[in-house]
Structures are given as structure tokens and as C-alpha cells.
């Protein structure tokens, strides 16, 4: 595969994002900077494209993929309901670096996205490159960290290029990311919040808004 490299720190034609949105919608694999670290993304609705993400990263099939959305209407297409505590989390921390597990609608996303689970992990981004790409694509995007499984989180663009050149369709270079802190992942059980992974949003911040399960 020939990887197309685009330096977003140099002058570029803004129309490139329309093209990239089409490519993502069609299942192409794009490495880009998210609101946290670099992600490796594609159309969340396309099973073969999502399968390719697993294969490229060497990601164990039992690990679910997070889904990025650019507006709340996308969420309503994916989940069965939003509980009061989930709504509190959304009101307090979205858009932002909080990934929330929701009960998914059946037969909407391919099972591979949730690793066969009945829940999906969703994050809402409202600014930056990730938001622009999702909006142009018009579909939710899966975007795990752009690193091979077991390697450091995707923050250094030279390392990312070294690992993914020839394996993905596009690499969008926005320079290095200063922090390797990823999003916080939570789920709600009986209206109490379980922290699956603590990231940018700390447990202390969460505890000011909702009840945490010990």
C-alpha cells in the first residue's frame, strides 16, 4: 500500500478535508491527531475497515474500539437510551476527553467495534482536526491510539510514520503531541460510575459530578 503523507503544519489546500471525509466514509484508514493523542481511524459502520484497524495495530480482537462523534445526533443513532447519570457525565464533560460506555442499538454498528459486547464506547469531540474529519465524513469514526499493540501511545509523529508507512492510506502530520495522556473511560452501573481507565479527566473531577463505585 502507498501511504499518502500530508503535512498539516505546512501550507495546504483546505479542500483536502472534503476528500479525506469521503475517503474515511468509504473505509480508508487515516492516521490523525485527535483531541488527545494520534488515532488511527476509519468509518465505524464498515466491518471490513474496522477489522483492518485491528490487523494493522496487531490489536487483540477482544479489545473494543472507541467511537468518536461530532454531534449528539450521531450518538442517538448508536445507543438505545441515555441514563440520568450518563446524561450528567455528558453535560459536565462533553465535548472532551471522556469516553462513556452506552448500551448499543442492535444491528447498527458491526459487532467487531464493541468486541462482541452489548455496549459501545463513545467520545464527543467538538473542535480540532478530529471534529473536522468526522463532520466531513458524516459518520462516526473508530480511532484507537495510533501505535502498534504494545508500543508507546501515538504522540511522536516520526515514530508513527515509521510504524504505519505502507500500512495505512493517509498519515496527517500535525506535529508531535506534548502529552501521552489518553481519554478517561467510564461506565455506569446502577447510576454509579465505574472508572475503567483514568486519563485526562481524573476521578476527583468525576466525583464532583456523579457518584463513583468503589
XYZ file of C-alpha atoms in Angstrom:
214
model
C 0.000 0.000 0.000
C 1.199 3.511 -0.810
C 0.596 5.804 2.172
C -0.206 9.432 1.338
C 1.530 11.839 3.718
C 0.013 15.275 4.359
C 1.916 17.881 6.377
C -0.725 19.998 8.112
C 1.975 22.239 9.582
C 2.811 23.460 6.062
C 0.502 25.414 3.727
C -2.225 23.193 2.290
C -5.477 23.421 0.339
C -8.412 23.457 2.759
C -10.381 21.370 0.268
C -8.287 18.365 1.293
C -10.688 17.788 4.190
C -13.634 17.183 1.863
C -11.571 14.499 0.126
C -10.433 12.982 3.417
C -14.011 12.881 4.668
C -15.043 10.952 1.568
C -12.114 8.584 1.979
C -12.976 7.879 5.615
C -16.617 7.313 4.731
C -15.514 4.801 2.101
C -13.430 2.848 4.614
C -9.954 4.234 4.036
C -7.570 4.182 7.022
C -6.369 7.607 8.205
C -3.907 8.459 10.975
C -4.676 11.862 12.502
C -4.352 13.864 15.689
C -7.420 13.609 17.937
C -8.238 15.780 20.946
C -5.836 13.625 22.971
C -3.191 11.615 21.071
C -2.900 10.471 17.450
C -5.535 7.978 16.376
C -5.864 5.510 13.527
C -9.356 5.930 12.167
C -11.992 4.715 9.744
C -15.765 4.507 9.261
C -17.297 2.860 12.331
C -20.134 1.389 10.240
C -17.874 -0.671 7.957
C -16.915 -4.058 9.399
C -14.044 -4.789 6.993
C -12.482 -1.367 7.602
C -12.707 -1.824 11.387
C -11.219 -5.319 11.043
C -8.310 -3.754 9.187
C -7.637 -1.440 12.140
C -7.196 -4.496 14.364
C -4.902 -6.148 11.835
C -2.718 -3.076 11.278
C -2.268 -2.409 15.001
C -1.943 -6.051 15.967
C -4.728 -5.314 18.428
C -6.295 -8.251 20.289
C -9.803 -8.848 18.965
C -11.267 -8.814 22.492
C -10.359 -5.140 22.959
C -13.223 -2.879 21.806
C -12.725 0.250 19.723
C -13.805 3.710 20.870
C -16.139 5.630 18.578
C -15.722 9.372 18.009
C -18.742 11.525 17.152
C -19.015 15.174 16.107
C -22.535 15.862 17.385
C -25.102 14.331 19.720
C -27.417 13.303 16.864
C -24.809 10.677 15.951
C -24.985 9.248 19.477
C -28.759 8.818 19.262
C -28.308 6.703 16.144
C -25.985 4.335 18.017
C -27.408 3.824 21.522
C -30.684 2.527 22.938
C -31.015 5.092 25.726
C -29.154 7.615 27.858
C -29.493 7.151 31.618
C -29.695 10.127 34.022
C -26.115 9.567 35.209
C -24.827 9.217 31.661
C -26.555 12.499 30.869
C -24.852 14.149 33.851
C -21.483 12.973 32.561
C -22.276 14.283 29.092
C -23.423 17.662 30.428
C -20.305 18.066 32.571
C -17.529 16.668 30.394
C -18.652 16.602 26.766
C -17.229 17.595 24.433
C -13.981 16.423 25.973
C -11.664 13.593 26.895
C -14.292 11.334 28.446
C -15.261 8.067 26.773
C -18.591 6.702 28.014
C -19.954 3.174 27.628
C -23.549 3.111 26.377
C -25.967 0.272 25.663
C -25.803 -0.035 21.889
C -28.634 -0.450 19.418
C -28.670 -3.840 17.733
C -27.659 -4.191 14.087
C -26.270 -0.675 13.740
C -22.528 -0.978 14.303
C -20.632 -4.159 13.435
C -20.012 -6.352 16.497
C -16.263 -6.063 16.000
C -16.393 -2.424 17.185
C -17.623 -3.463 20.635
C -15.659 -6.747 20.638
C -18.987 -8.573 20.813
C -20.138 -6.644 23.895
C -23.614 -5.083 24.132
C -22.049 -1.733 24.980
C -20.092 0.729 22.856
C -17.546 3.319 23.964
C -18.231 6.813 22.664
C -16.428 10.171 22.862
C -17.745 13.527 21.623
C -15.244 15.919 20.013
C -16.307 19.422 19.028
C -13.123 21.106 17.807
C -9.854 20.485 16.038
C -8.873 18.110 13.283
C -10.837 15.112 14.562
C -14.089 17.095 14.624
C -13.480 18.389 11.102
C -12.821 14.912 9.724
C -15.868 13.343 11.365
C -18.094 16.169 10.183
C -16.778 15.899 6.622
C -17.176 12.111 6.689
C -20.709 12.354 8.044
C -20.260 9.121 10.010
C -18.882 8.114 13.418
C -15.219 7.143 13.311
C -13.361 4.494 15.297
C -9.980 5.860 16.336
C -7.804 3.874 18.743
C -4.346 5.254 19.511
C -2.000 5.268 16.516
C 0.555 2.790 17.780
C 1.248 -0.869 17.263
C -0.098 -3.012 20.086
C 2.393 -2.929 22.955
C 4.230 0.155 21.631
C 4.119 3.622 23.254
C 0.976 5.700 22.734
C 0.866 7.664 19.476
C 2.430 11.054 20.240
C 5.663 11.193 18.223
C 4.986 11.684 14.530
C 8.308 10.180 13.405
C 7.548 7.001 15.318
C 4.025 6.942 13.905
C 5.303 7.279 10.349
C 7.865 4.543 10.981
C 5.206 2.159 12.296
C 2.431 2.855 9.783
C 4.015 3.932 6.499
C 2.817 1.484 3.849
C 0.079 0.098 6.136
C -2.480 2.930 6.136
C -3.953 5.114 3.388
C -3.144 8.523 4.899
C -0.954 9.995 7.626
C -1.846 13.561 8.607
C 1.116 15.248 10.301
C 0.120 17.842 12.915
C 3.450 17.671 14.742
C 4.228 15.906 17.991
C 1.724 15.727 20.853
C 3.114 17.030 24.136
C 1.214 14.628 26.396
C 0.534 10.910 26.121
C -2.476 11.131 28.441
C -5.466 9.481 26.798
C -9.177 9.868 27.492
C -10.819 8.595 30.653
C -13.154 5.632 30.090
C -16.200 5.105 32.309
C -19.327 3.013 32.520
C -22.470 3.493 34.590
C -23.860 0.669 36.699
C -26.974 1.264 38.808
C -26.394 5.008 38.397
C -22.891 4.783 39.870
C -19.824 5.407 37.733
C -17.062 2.849 37.307
C -13.750 4.212 36.057
C -12.338 1.692 33.586
C -9.323 3.828 32.711
C -8.319 7.092 34.340
C -6.948 9.605 31.864
C -7.244 13.349 31.322
C -10.377 13.595 33.449
C -9.480 12.463 36.961
C -11.573 10.535 39.452
C -11.661 13.644 41.653
C -13.206 15.637 38.813
C -15.766 12.921 38.173
C -16.652 12.646 41.883
C -17.705 16.295 41.912
C -20.454 15.493 39.420
C -21.507 11.866 39.949
C -21.219 9.052 42.483
C -18.300 6.708 41.906
C -18.480 2.999 42.609
C -15.678 1.849 44.890
